CSV table of C-alpha atoms and ligand atoms in Angstrom, one decimal:
chain,number,residue,atom,x,y,z
P,1,MET,CA,54.1,-24.3,33.1
P,2,ASP,CA,52.9,-27.0,30.7
P,3,ASP,CA,49.5,-28.6,30.8
P,4,TRP,CA,50.5,-31.4,33.1
P,5,GLU,CA,52.2,-29.2,35.6
P,6,GLN,CA,49.2,-27.0,35.6
P,7,PHE,CA,47.0,-30.0,36.2
P,8,ILE,CA,49.1,-31.3,39.1
P,9,SER,CA,49.2,-27.9,40.8
P,10,ASN,CA,45.5,-27.5,40.5
P,11,ARG,CA,45.2,-30.9,42.0
P,12,LYS,CA,47.1,-29.9,45.1
P,13,TYR,CA,44.1,-27.8,46.3
P,14,TYR,CA,42.0,-30.9,46.6
P,15,ILE,CA,44.4,-33.1,48.6
P,16,THR,CA,42.9,-33.4,52.0
P,17,GLU,CA,44.7,-34.3,55.2
P,18,LYS,CA,43.5,-37.9,55.0
P,19,MET,CA,45.0,-38.2,51.6
P,20,ILE,CA,48.3,-36.8,52.8
P,21,MET,CA,48.3,-39.4,55.5
P,22,LYS,CA,47.9,-42.1,52.9
P,23,GLU,CA,50.8,-40.6,50.9
P,24,ASN,CA,53.4,-42.8,52.5
P,25,ASN,CA,52.2,-46.0,51.0
P,26,VAL,CA,53.1,-46.5,47.4
P,27,GLN,CA,56.0,-48.8,48.4
P,28,GLU,CA,53.8,-50.5,51.0
P,29,GLN,CA,51.0,-51.1,48.6
P,30,LEU,CA,53.3,-52.6,46.0
P,31,LYS,CA,54.7,-54.9,48.6
P,32,GLU,CA,51.2,-55.9,49.7
P,33,ALA,CA,50.4,-56.7,46.1
P,34,GLY,CA,53.5,-59.0,46.0
P,35,ILE,CA,55.4,-56.8,43.6
P,36,ASP,CA,59.0,-56.3,44.7
P,37,ILE,CA,60.5,-53.4,42.8
P,38,LEU,CA,63.4,-53.2,45.3
P,39,LYS,CA,65.0,-56.0,43.4
P,40,CYS,CA,65.7,-53.5,40.6
P,41,MET,CA,69.4,-53.2,39.8
P,42,GLN,CA,68.9,-50.3,37.4
P,43,CYS,CA,70.3,-52.2,34.4
P,44,GLY,CA,68.2,-50.5,31.8
P,45,MET,CA,67.0,-53.6,30.0
P,46,CYS,CA,63.5,-52.4,30.5
P,47,SER,CA,64.0,-48.9,29.1
P,48,GLY,CA,66.0,-50.3,26.2
P,49,SER,CA,63.1,-52.5,25.3
P,50,CYS,CA,60.4,-49.9,25.6
P,51,PRO,CA,58.7,-48.9,22.4
P,52,SER,CA,57.0,-46.0,24.0
P,53,GLY,CA,60.3,-44.6,25.2
P,54,ARG,CA,61.3,-44.1,21.6
P,55,HIS,CA,58.5,-41.7,21.1
P,56,THR,CA,57.7,-40.2,24.5
P,57,SER,CA,59.7,-39.1,27.5
P,58,LEU,CA,59.0,-42.4,29.3
P,59,ASN,CA,62.1,-43.9,30.8
P,60,VAL,CA,60.8,-46.9,32.7
P,61,ARG,CA,64.1,-47.6,34.4
P,62,ARG,CA,64.0,-44.1,35.9
P,63,LEU,CA,60.3,-44.5,36.7
P,64,ILE,CA,61.0,-47.6,38.7
P,65,ARG,CA,63.7,-45.8,40.6
P,66,HIS,CA,61.3,-42.9,41.2
P,67,ALA,CA,58.8,-45.4,42.6
P,68,ILE,CA,61.4,-46.9,45.0
P,69,ARG,CA,62.5,-43.5,46.3
P,70,SER,CA,59.5,-41.2,46.4
P,71,GLN,CA,55.8,-40.8,46.7
P,72,ASP,CA,56.1,-38.1,44.0
P,73,VAL,CA,55.9,-40.9,41.5
P,74,LEU,CA,52.2,-40.6,41.8
P,75,GLU,CA,52.5,-37.3,40.0
P,76,ASP,CA,54.9,-38.5,37.4
P,77,GLU,CA,53.5,-37.9,34.0
P,78,GLU,CA,55.4,-40.8,32.6
P,79,LEU,CA,53.2,-43.2,34.5
P,80,TRP,CA,50.6,-42.7,31.8
P,81,MET,CA,52.9,-43.1,28.8
P,82,CYS,CA,53.1,-46.9,29.1
P,83,THR,CA,51.0,-48.9,26.6
P,84,THR,CA,51.3,-52.1,28.8
P,85,CYS,CA,53.1,-53.9,26.0
P,86,TYR,CA,54.9,-56.0,28.5
P,87,ASN,CA,58.3,-55.9,26.7
P,88,CYS,CA,60.0,-54.6,29.8
P,89,GLN,CA,58.5,-57.2,32.1
P,90,GLU,CA,59.3,-60.1,29.8
P,91,ARG,CA,63.0,-59.1,29.6
P,92,CYS,CA,63.7,-57.8,33.1
P,93,PRO,CA,66.6,-59.9,34.4
P,94,ARG,CA,65.3,-59.5,38.0
P,95,CYS,CA,61.9,-60.8,37.0
P,96,ILE,CA,60.1,-57.7,38.3
P,97,ASP,CA,56.5,-57.4,37.4
P,98,ILE,CA,57.0,-54.0,36.0
P,99,VAL,CA,53.6,-53.6,34.3
P,100,ASP,CA,51.8,-54.8,37.3
P,101,ALA,CA,53.7,-52.2,39.3
P,102,ILE,CA,52.8,-49.4,36.9
P,103,LEU,CA,49.1,-50.4,36.9
P,104,LYS,CA,49.2,-50.5,40.7
P,105,ILE,CA,50.8,-47.0,41.0
P,106,ARG,CA,48.4,-45.6,38.5
P,107,SER,CA,45.4,-46.9,40.5
P,108,ILE,CA,46.8,-45.3,43.7
P,109,ALA,CA,47.2,-42.1,41.7
P,110,ALA,CA,43.7,-42.3,40.2
P,111,HIS,CA,42.2,-42.8,43.7
P,112,LYS,CA,43.9,-39.5,44.7
P,113,GLY,CA,42.3,-37.8,41.7
P,114,ILE,CA,45.3,-37.9,39.5
P,115,ILE,CA,43.7,-39.0,36.3
P,116,LEU,CA,43.5,-37.5,32.8
P,117,PRO,CA,40.1,-36.0,31.8
P,118,GLU,CA,40.0,-38.3,28.8
P,119,HIS,CA,40.2,-41.3,31.1
P,120,LYS,CA,37.4,-39.9,33.3
P,121,GLN,CA,35.4,-39.8,30.2
P,122,VAL,CA,36.0,-43.5,29.5
P,123,ILE,CA,34.8,-44.3,33.0
P,124,LYS,CA,31.7,-42.3,32.4
P,125,LEU,CA,30.9,-44.3,29.3
P,126,LEU,CA,31.3,-47.6,31.1
P,127,LEU,CA,29.1,-46.4,33.9
P,128,GLU,CA,26.4,-45.3,31.5
P,129,TYR,CA,26.4,-47.9,28.8
P,130,GLY,CA,28.3,-50.9,30.1
P,131,HIS,CA,30.6,-50.4,27.1
P,132,ALA,CA,33.7,-48.2,27.1
P,133,VAL,CA,33.1,-47.7,23.4
P,134,PRO,CA,29.3,-47.6,22.9
P,135,ILE,CA,27.4,-47.9,19.7
P,136,ASP,CA,26.5,-44.8,17.6
P,137,GLU,CA,24.1,-44.1,14.8
P,138,ALA,CA,26.7,-44.5,12.0
P,139,ASN,CA,27.7,-47.9,13.2
P,140,MET,CA,24.0,-49.0,13.7
P,141,LYS,CA,23.7,-48.3,10.0
P,142,LYS,CA,26.8,-50.3,9.1
P,143,ARG,CA,25.5,-53.2,11.2
P,144,GLU,CA,22.2,-53.2,9.3
P,145,GLU,CA,24.0,-52.9,5.9
P,146,LEU,CA,25.9,-56.0,6.9
P,147,GLY,CA,22.8,-57.9,7.8
P,148,LEU,CA,23.5,-57.7,11.5
P,149,GLU,CA,21.0,-56.5,14.0
P,150,ARG,CA,21.0,-52.8,14.8
P,151,PHE,CA,22.2,-53.4,18.4
P,152,PRO,CA,24.7,-56.1,19.2
P,153,GLU,CA,23.9,-59.0,21.4
P,154,THR,CA,25.4,-57.4,24.5
P,155,VAL,CA,24.1,-55.2,27.3
P,156,HIS,CA,23.2,-52.8,24.5
P,157,LYS,CA,20.3,-55.0,23.7
P,158,ASP,CA,19.3,-56.0,27.2
P,159,ILE,CA,18.3,-53.3,29.7
P,160,GLU,CA,18.1,-55.8,32.6
P,161,ALA,CA,21.7,-56.9,31.9
P,162,LEU,CA,22.8,-53.3,31.7
P,163,ASN,CA,21.2,-52.6,35.1
P,164,GLU,CA,23.0,-55.6,36.5
P,165,VAL,CA,26.3,-54.2,35.3
P,166,LYS,CA,25.4,-50.7,36.7
P,167,LYS,CA,24.6,-52.2,40.1
P,168,LEU,CA,27.9,-54.1,40.1
P,169,LEU,CA,29.8,-50.9,39.2
P,170,ASN,CA,27.9,-49.1,42.0
P,171,VAL,CA,28.8,-51.8,44.6
P,172,CYS,CA,32.5,-51.5,43.4
P,173,LYS,CA,32.2,-47.7,43.8
P,174,LEU,CA,33.9,-47.0,40.5
P,175,ALA,CA,32.2,-43.6,40.3
P,176,ASP,CA,34.3,-42.4,43.3
P,177,ILE,CA,37.2,-41.9,41.0
P,178,ILE,CA,35.4,-39.4,38.9
P,179,ASP,CA,33.4,-37.8,41.7
P,180,GLN,CA,36.3,-36.6,43.8
M,1,MET,CA,36.1,-79.8,20.8
M,2,THR,CA,34.8,-77.7,23.7
M,3,PRO,CA,31.8,-75.6,22.6
M,4,LEU,CA,32.4,-71.9,22.5
M,5,THR,CA,30.5,-68.7,23.0
M,6,LEU,CA,31.6,-65.5,21.2
M,7,PHE,CA,32.5,-62.5,23.3
M,8,LEU,CA,32.1,-59.4,21.2
M,9,GLY,CA,33.6,-56.7,23.4
M,10,CYS,CA,33.1,-53.0,22.4
M,11,VAL,CA,35.2,-52.0,19.4
M,12,ILE,CA,34.1,-54.8,17.1
M,13,PRO,CA,30.3,-54.6,17.4
M,14,ASN,CA,30.3,-50.8,17.9
M,15,ARG,CA,33.0,-49.6,15.5
M,16,TYR,CA,34.0,-52.4,13.2
M,17,PRO,CA,30.9,-54.6,12.8
M,18,GLY,CA,32.4,-56.1,9.6
M,19,ILE,CA,34.8,-58.0,11.8
M,20,GLU,CA,31.9,-59.4,13.8
M,21,MET,CA,30.2,-60.5,10.6
M,22,ALA,CA,33.4,-62.0,9.2
M,23,THR,CA,34.0,-63.9,12.4
M,24,LYS,CA,30.5,-65.4,12.4
M,25,LEU,CA,30.7,-66.4,8.7
M,26,CYS,CA,34.1,-68.1,9.2
M,27,LEU,CA,33.1,-70.0,12.3
M,28,ALA,CA,29.9,-71.2,10.5
M,29,LYS,CA,31.9,-72.2,7.4
M,30,LEU,CA,34.4,-74.1,9.5
M,31,ASP,CA,31.6,-75.8,11.4
M,32,ILE,CA,32.7,-74.6,14.8
M,33,ASP,CA,30.1,-74.7,17.6
M,34,CYS,CA,30.0,-71.1,18.8
M,35,THR,CA,26.9,-69.2,20.1
M,36,ASP,CA,26.3,-65.6,20.9
M,37,LEU,CA,26.9,-64.5,24.5
M,38,PRO,CA,24.0,-62.3,25.4
M,39,GLU,CA,24.2,-59.8,28.3
M,40,ALA,CA,28.0,-59.4,28.1
M,41,SER,CA,29.5,-55.9,28.7
M,42,CYS,CA,32.9,-54.3,28.1
M,43,CYS,CA,35.5,-56.9,29.1
M,44,PRO,CA,36.5,-54.3,30.8
M,45,ALA,CA,39.4,-52.8,28.8
M,46,PRO,CA,42.5,-53.8,30.7
M,47,GLY,CA,44.8,-50.8,30.0
M,48,VAL,CA,42.3,-48.3,31.4
M,49,PHE,CA,40.1,-50.0,34.0
M,50,ARG,CA,42.9,-52.1,35.5
M,51,SER,CA,44.9,-48.9,35.8
M,52,PHE,CA,42.1,-47.1,37.7
M,53,ASP,CA,40.6,-49.7,40.0
M,54,SER,CA,41.7,-53.3,39.8
M,55,PRO,CA,38.9,-54.7,42.0
M,56,THR,CA,36.3,-53.2,39.7
M,57,TRP,CA,38.2,-54.5,36.6
M,58,LEU,CA,38.2,-58.0,38.2
M,59,ALA,CA,34.5,-57.9,39.2
M,60,VAL,CA,33.2,-56.8,35.8
M,61,ALA,CA,35.5,-59.4,34.0
M,62,GLY,CA,34.3,-61.9,36.6
M,63,ARG,CA,30.6,-61.2,35.7
M,64,ASN,CA,31.4,-61.8,32.0
M,65,LEU,CA,33.1,-65.0,32.8
M,66,THR,CA,30.1,-66.3,34.8
M,67,LEU,CA,27.9,-65.7,31.6
M,68,GLY,CA,30.1,-68.3,29.8
M,69,GLU,CA,30.1,-70.6,32.8
M,70,ASP,CA,26.3,-70.5,32.8
M,71,MET,CA,26.3,-71.7,29.2
M,72,GLN,CA,29.0,-74.3,29.9
M,73,ARG,CA,31.0,-72.9,27.0
M,74,ASP,CA,34.5,-71.6,26.7
M,75,ILE,CA,34.6,-67.9,25.9
M,76,LEU,CA,36.0,-67.1,22.4
M,77,THR,CA,37.5,-63.6,22.1
M,78,ILE,CA,38.4,-61.8,18.9
M,79,CYS,CA,40.3,-58.9,20.5
M,80,ASN,CA,43.6,-58.9,22.3
M,81,GLY,CA,42.3,-56.6,24.9
M,82,CYS,CA,39.3,-58.8,25.7
M,83,PHE,CA,41.5,-61.8,25.7
M,84,GLY,CA,44.0,-60.1,28.0
M,85,SER,CA,41.3,-59.0,30.4
M,86,LEU,CA,39.2,-62.2,30.5
M,87,ALA,CA,42.1,-64.7,30.4
M,88,ASP,CA,44.0,-62.8,33.1
M,89,ALA,CA,40.9,-62.4,35.3
M,90,ASN,CA,40.0,-66.1,34.8
M,91,HIS,CA,43.6,-67.1,35.7
M,92,LEU,CA,43.7,-64.8,38.8
M,93,LEU,CA,40.3,-65.9,40.0
M,94,LYS,CA,41.1,-69.6,39.6
M,95,GLU,CA,44.5,-69.4,41.2
M,96,ASN,CA,44.1,-66.7,43.9
M,97,GLY,CA,41.7,-67.7,46.7
M,98,GLU,CA,41.7,-64.3,48.3
M,99,LEU,CA,40.8,-62.5,45.1
M,100,ARG,CA,38.2,-65.0,44.4
M,101,ILE,CA,36.5,-64.4,47.7
M,102,SER,CA,36.6,-60.6,47.4
M,103,THR,CA,35.4,-60.7,43.8
M,104,ASN,CA,32.6,-63.2,44.6
M,105,ALA,CA,31.5,-60.8,47.4
M,106,TYR,CA,30.9,-58.2,44.8
M,107,LEU,CA,29.3,-60.7,42.4
M,108,SER,CA,26.9,-62.0,45.1
M,109,GLU,CA,25.3,-58.5,45.0
M,110,ILE,CA,24.0,-59.4,41.6
M,111,ASP,CA,23.4,-63.1,42.4
M,112,ARG,CA,26.4,-64.4,40.6
M,113,GLN,CA,29.4,-66.5,41.6
M,114,PHE,CA,32.6,-67.2,39.8
M,115,LYS,CA,33.1,-70.9,39.7
M,116,GLY,CA,36.2,-71.3,37.5
M,117,THR,CA,34.8,-73.9,35.1
M,118,ILE,CA,35.7,-72.6,31.7
M,119,ASP,CA,38.6,-71.4,29.7
M,120,VAL,CA,39.1,-68.2,27.7
M,121,ARG,CA,40.4,-68.5,24.1
M,122,HIS,CA,41.6,-66.1,21.4
M,123,ILE,CA,40.5,-66.8,17.9
M,124,ALA,CA,44.1,-66.9,16.6
M,125,GLU,CA,45.4,-69.4,19.1
M,126,PHE,CA,42.1,-71.4,19.0
M,127,LEU,CA,42.3,-71.8,15.2
M,128,TYR,CA,45.9,-72.7,15.3
M,129,SER,CA,45.7,-75.3,18.1
M,130,ASP,CA,42.2,-76.7,17.9
M,131,VAL,CA,41.4,-76.4,14.2
M,132,GLY,CA,44.9,-76.5,12.7
M,133,THR,CA,46.4,-74.9,9.6
M,134,GLU,CA,45.9,-78.1,7.6
M,135,LYS,CA,42.2,-78.0,8.1
M,136,ILE,CA,42.1,-74.3,7.3
M,137,LYS,CA,44.1,-74.9,4.1
M,138,GLU,CA,41.6,-77.6,3.0
M,139,ALA,CA,38.7,-75.2,3.6
M,140,VAL,CA,40.3,-72.4,1.6
M,141,GLU,CA,38.5,-71.8,-1.7
M,142,LYS,CA,40.4,-68.8,-2.9
M,143,PRO,CA,44.1,-68.8,-2.1
M,144,LEU,CA,44.8,-65.1,-1.8
M,145,GLY,CA,48.4,-64.6,-2.7
M,146,LEU,CA,48.6,-61.4,-0.7
M,147,ARG,CA,51.8,-59.9,0.7
M,148,VAL,CA,50.9,-59.4,4.4
M,149,ALA,CA,52.5,-57.5,7.3
M,150,VAL,CA,51.4,-59.7,10.3
M,151,HIS,CA,50.7,-57.7,13.5
M,152,TYR,CA,50.4,-59.9,16.5
M,153,GLY,CA,49.7,-57.1,19.0
M,154,CYS,CA,50.9,-57.4,22.6
M,155,HIS,CA,48.3,-59.1,24.7
M,156,LEU,CA,47.8,-62.1,22.5
M,157,ILE,CA,51.2,-63.4,23.5
M,158,LYS,CA,52.2,-61.4,26.6
M,159,PRO,CA,52.6,-61.9,29.5
M,160,SER,CA,54.1,-65.1,28.0
M,161,ARG,CA,54.2,-67.0,31.3
M,162,ASP,CA,50.4,-66.7,31.5
M,163,ARG,CA,49.7,-67.1,27.8
M,164,GLY,CA,51.9,-70.2,27.2
M,165,LEU,CA,52.0,-69.6,23.5
M,166,GLY,CA,55.7,-69.9,23.1
M,167,SER,CA,58.3,-67.2,22.1
M,168,PHE,CA,57.1,-63.7,22.5
M,169,GLU,CA,60.2,-62.5,20.6
M,170,ARG,CA,59.7,-64.5,17.5
M,171,PRO,CA,56.4,-66.3,17.4
M,172,ARG,CA,55.3,-68.1,14.3
M,173,PHE,CA,51.8,-69.3,14.8
M,174,PHE,CA,50.0,-66.2,13.5
M,175,ASP,CA,52.2,-66.1,10.4
M,176,GLU,CA,51.3,-69.7,9.7
M,177,LEU,CA,47.6,-68.9,10.0
M,178,VAL,CA,48.1,-66.1,7.5
M,179,GLU,CA,50.0,-68.4,5.2
M,180,ALA,CA,47.2,-71.0,5.4
M,181,THR,CA,45.1,-68.5,3.4
M,182,GLY,CA,47.6,-68.7,0.6
M,183,SER,CA,49.2,-65.4,1.5
M,184,ILE,CA,52.8,-64.6,2.3
M,185,SER,CA,54.0,-63.1,5.6
M,186,ILE,CA,56.5,-60.4,4.9
M,187,GLU,CA,59.2,-59.9,7.6
M,188,HIS,CA,59.8,-56.3,8.5
M,189,PRO,CA,61.8,-54.4,11.2
M,190,ASP,CA,60.0,-53.9,14.5
M,191,LYS,CA,57.3,-56.4,13.5
M,192,MET,CA,56.6,-57.3,17.1
M,193,GLU,CA,56.4,-53.8,18.3
M,194,CYS,CA,53.3,-52.3,20.0
M,195,CYS,CA,50.8,-50.3,17.8
M,196,GLY,CA,50.7,-47.6,20.6
M,197,ALA,CA,47.0,-47.8,21.4
M,198,GLY,CA,47.1,-49.7,24.7
M,199,GLY,CA,47.3,-48.7,28.3
M,200,GLY,CA,45.0,-45.7,27.8
M,201,MET,CA,47.5,-44.1,25.4
M,202,ARG,CA,45.1,-43.8,22.5
M,203,SER,CA,42.4,-42.2,24.6
M,204,GLY,CA,44.7,-40.1,26.9
M,205,LEU,CA,47.8,-39.2,24.9
M,206,LYS,CA,46.6,-39.4,21.4
M,207,GLU,CA,49.5,-37.7,19.5
M,208,ARG,CA,52.2,-39.7,21.3
M,209,SER,CA,50.2,-42.9,20.7
M,210,LEU,CA,49.9,-42.0,17.0
M,211,ALA,CA,53.7,-41.4,16.8
M,212,MET,CA,54.2,-45.1,17.8
M,213,ALA,CA,51.7,-46.2,15.1
M,214,GLU,CA,53.4,-44.0,12.5
M,215,HIS,CA,56.7,-45.6,13.2
M,216,LYS,CA,55.2,-49.1,12.6
M,217,LEU,CA,53.5,-48.0,9.5
M,218,SER,CA,56.7,-46.5,8.1
M,219,LYS,CA,58.5,-49.8,8.5
M,220,ILE,CA,55.6,-51.7,7.0
M,221,LYS,CA,55.5,-49.3,4.0
M,222,GLU,CA,59.2,-49.9,3.3
M,223,ALA,CA,58.7,-53.6,3.4
M,224,GLY,CA,56.1,-53.3,0.6
M,225,VAL,CA,53.0,-55.2,1.4
M,226,ASP,CA,49.4,-55.4,0.2
M,227,CYS,CA,47.9,-55.1,3.6
M,228,ILE,CA,48.4,-55.4,7.4
M,229,VAL,CA,46.6,-58.3,9.2
M,230,ASN,CA,45.9,-58.1,12.9
M,231,ALA,CA,44.2,-60.1,15.6
M,232,CYS,CA,42.7,-57.2,17.6
M,233,PRO,CA,40.2,-54.5,16.8
M,234,PHE,CA,42.0,-52.0,19.0
M,235,CYS,CA,45.2,-52.4,17.0
M,236,HIS,CA,43.0,-52.4,13.9
M,237,MET,CA,41.5,-49.1,14.8
M,238,GLN,CA,44.9,-47.6,15.7
M,239,LEU,CA,46.4,-48.8,12.4
M,240,ASP,CA,43.3,-48.0,10.2
M,241,ALA,CA,41.6,-44.9,11.6
M,242,GLY,CA,45.0,-43.9,12.9
M,243,GLN,CA,46.2,-43.5,9.3
M,244,GLN,CA,43.7,-40.7,8.8
M,245,GLU,CA,44.7,-39.1,12.1
M,246,ILE,CA,48.4,-39.4,11.3
M,247,GLU,CA,47.8,-37.6,8.0
M,248,LYS,CA,46.3,-34.7,9.9
M,249,VAL,CA,48.9,-34.6,12.7
M,250,PHE,CA,52.1,-35.5,10.9
M,251,GLY,CA,51.1,-34.9,7.2
M,252,LYS,CA,52.0,-38.5,6.2
M,253,ASP,CA,49.8,-40.5,4.0
M,254,TYR,CA,50.3,-44.3,4.1
M,255,ASN,CA,47.1,-45.7,2.6
M,256,ILE,CA,47.9,-49.3,3.7
M,257,PRO,CA,44.8,-51.5,4.0
M,258,VAL,CA,44.2,-53.1,7.3
M,259,LEU,CA,42.3,-56.4,7.9
M,260,HIS,CA,41.5,-58.4,11.0
M,261,TYR,CA,42.4,-62.1,10.6
M,262,SER,CA,38.7,-63.0,10.4
M,263,GLN,CA,38.3,-60.8,7.3
M,264,LEU,CA,41.4,-62.3,5.6
M,265,LEU,CA,40.2,-65.8,6.4
M,266,GLY,CA,36.7,-64.8,5.2
M,267,LEU,CA,38.1,-63.8,1.8
M,268,ALA,CA,40.0,-67.0,1.5
M,269,LEU,CA,36.9,-69.0,2.4
M,270,GLY,CA,35.2,-67.4,-0.5
M,271,PHE,CA,33.1,-64.6,1.0
M,272,PRO,CA,33.0,-61.3,-1.0
M,273,PRO,CA,34.7,-58.3,0.6
M,274,ASP,CA,31.4,-56.4,1.0
M,275,MET,CA,30.0,-59.2,3.2
M,276,LEU,CA,33.1,-58.9,5.5
M,277,GLY,CA,32.9,-55.1,5.8
M,278,ILE,CA,36.3,-54.5,4.2
M,279,HIS,CA,34.7,-51.5,2.4
M,280,MET,CA,33.8,-50.0,5.8
M,281,ASN,CA,37.4,-49.5,6.9
M,282,VAL,CA,38.7,-45.9,7.1
M,283,VAL,CA,41.5,-46.7,4.7
M,284,GLN,CA,40.2,-47.3,1.2
M,285,ASN,CA,42.8,-48.4,-1.2
M,286,ARG,CA,41.6,-48.9,-4.8
M,287,ASP,CA,44.5,-51.0,-5.9
M,288,PHE,CA,43.9,-53.4,-3.1
M,289,MET,CA,40.2,-53.7,-3.8
M,290,GLU,CA,41.1,-54.3,-7.5
M,291,LYS,CA,43.6,-57.0,-6.5
M,292,LEU,CA,41.0,-58.7,-4.3
M,293,LYS,CA,38.5,-58.7,-7.2
M,294,LEU,CA,41.1,-60.2,-9.6
M,295,SER,CA,42.1,-62.9,-7.2
M,296,ILE,CA,38.4,-63.8,-6.7
M,297,GLU,CA,37.9,-63.9,-10.5
M,298,ASP,CA,41.1,-65.9,-11.1
M,299,ASN,CA,40.0,-68.7,-8.8
Z,1,LIG,S1,65.1,-54.3,33.6
Z,1,LIG,FE1,64.4,-54.8,35.7
Z,1,LIG,S2,66.2,-54.7,36.9
Z,1,LIG,FE2,66.7,-53.7,35.0
Z,1,LIG,S3,66.3,-51.5,35.4
Z,1,LIG,FE3,64.4,-52.4,34.5
Z,1,LIG,S4,63.2,-53.0,36.3
Z,1,LIG,FE4,65.3,-52.7,37.0
Z,2,LIG,S1,55.0,-52.2,29.2
Z,2,LIG,FE1,55.1,-49.9,29.2
Z,2,LIG,S2,57.0,-49.4,30.2
Z,2,LIG,FE2,57.1,-51.6,29.6
Z,2,LIG,S3,58.1,-51.6,27.6
Z,2,LIG,FE3,55.9,-51.6,27.2
Z,2,LIG,S4,55.4,-49.4,27.0
Z,2,LIG,FE4,57.4,-49.5,28.0
């Protein structure tokens, strides 16, 4: 069992009944969002254009078929191999918003707790600092050496603004994704 | 010309502050009215936060947009990710009434409202459309004569229906901006290909992400260039810091210098490399630094 399979099987313990009830809604949620993947004719223009597919197991044509057919797409590792470069979406002859579909399916997965630990970490950083990549000591020094102020003119320098962002993130319940 | 306010994002101020300095120096030298944008946060990064929770992504982006609205200035981005997030969010909130209502419901909790009164710009398309390559050429003090691999990155031009910057297959505007500094844009295979950093790949699936960057670097190496020039600090980080990581993971040493366009332009406008933070990049290529020194002395 590789890391991903292990991760998915551990996950299953956490799936509650309520979540299982929600299982039947990837297709519905895509439809609600105005993304029609049923138009797909499986031509392969997308996968042929995909730079990630040259270096990973991502086959976006197959991923779209998976999303049409099954809820299991939420557990498809390939969902996370897309760089959102938009090549596929630009070239799809059926004008399917492929990247929007991938983002939507990812977010359904994330809300069910299917999210990489590294990505949880990125969420934690935003919640704490208002920056997904916060400043560190080495870069404070670089800033000073350049004649810039130690902290940039962002929430890093303004605690009230940071608290405002934290309040907003709290209202949006972003932390729910990492707390589950 | 609409006044601007500079959106820094995360990677530039917190990892590559040389690009921040270079941008500020170039804008001042070109006499462009652009202020700081205090209180801004992460854009938030589109590949990750839009993947996790789109309403949160839109709300935080919406807050950043209201900061620009308060100042009555268009937001200038220097990162394809920030541009992607803020331009997309601005577009969605202007066009989609339902999303605007739901996002403003969140924003009202912090006493803010999205009004839809400003635009979001990216420095490359702004310089090209609103300043123009002719004016840039006039301002150039030291034509650089560098052989450059131009890297557009994805979210500067795609999705093309929203960006409206012309061909996504074979764009030219960024090459022209590079040529305006007296450099030559060197064509190379897979020039338009993604660096591999986006969509949470660099943070989540590092090795696969580096494999994509390695492919790009190998094509660039074959083409024989002095440096890579990008328009995005996340591509910059992937192609610069990534070279060190690639050496560790794949045992390949490319040693290709990487500059953000602000740094290239800064050199051409006569600022020394140290002021632009070029010596703070991970890749340190002595031949390149020598060449820069010579081209500065020649002029
Ligand atoms: S390019 Fe479009 S129609 Fe063709 S397989 Fe991909 S998603 Fe389906
Ligand atoms: S957007 Fe994702 S799936 Fe589409 S071509 Fe790019 S990496 Fe592949």
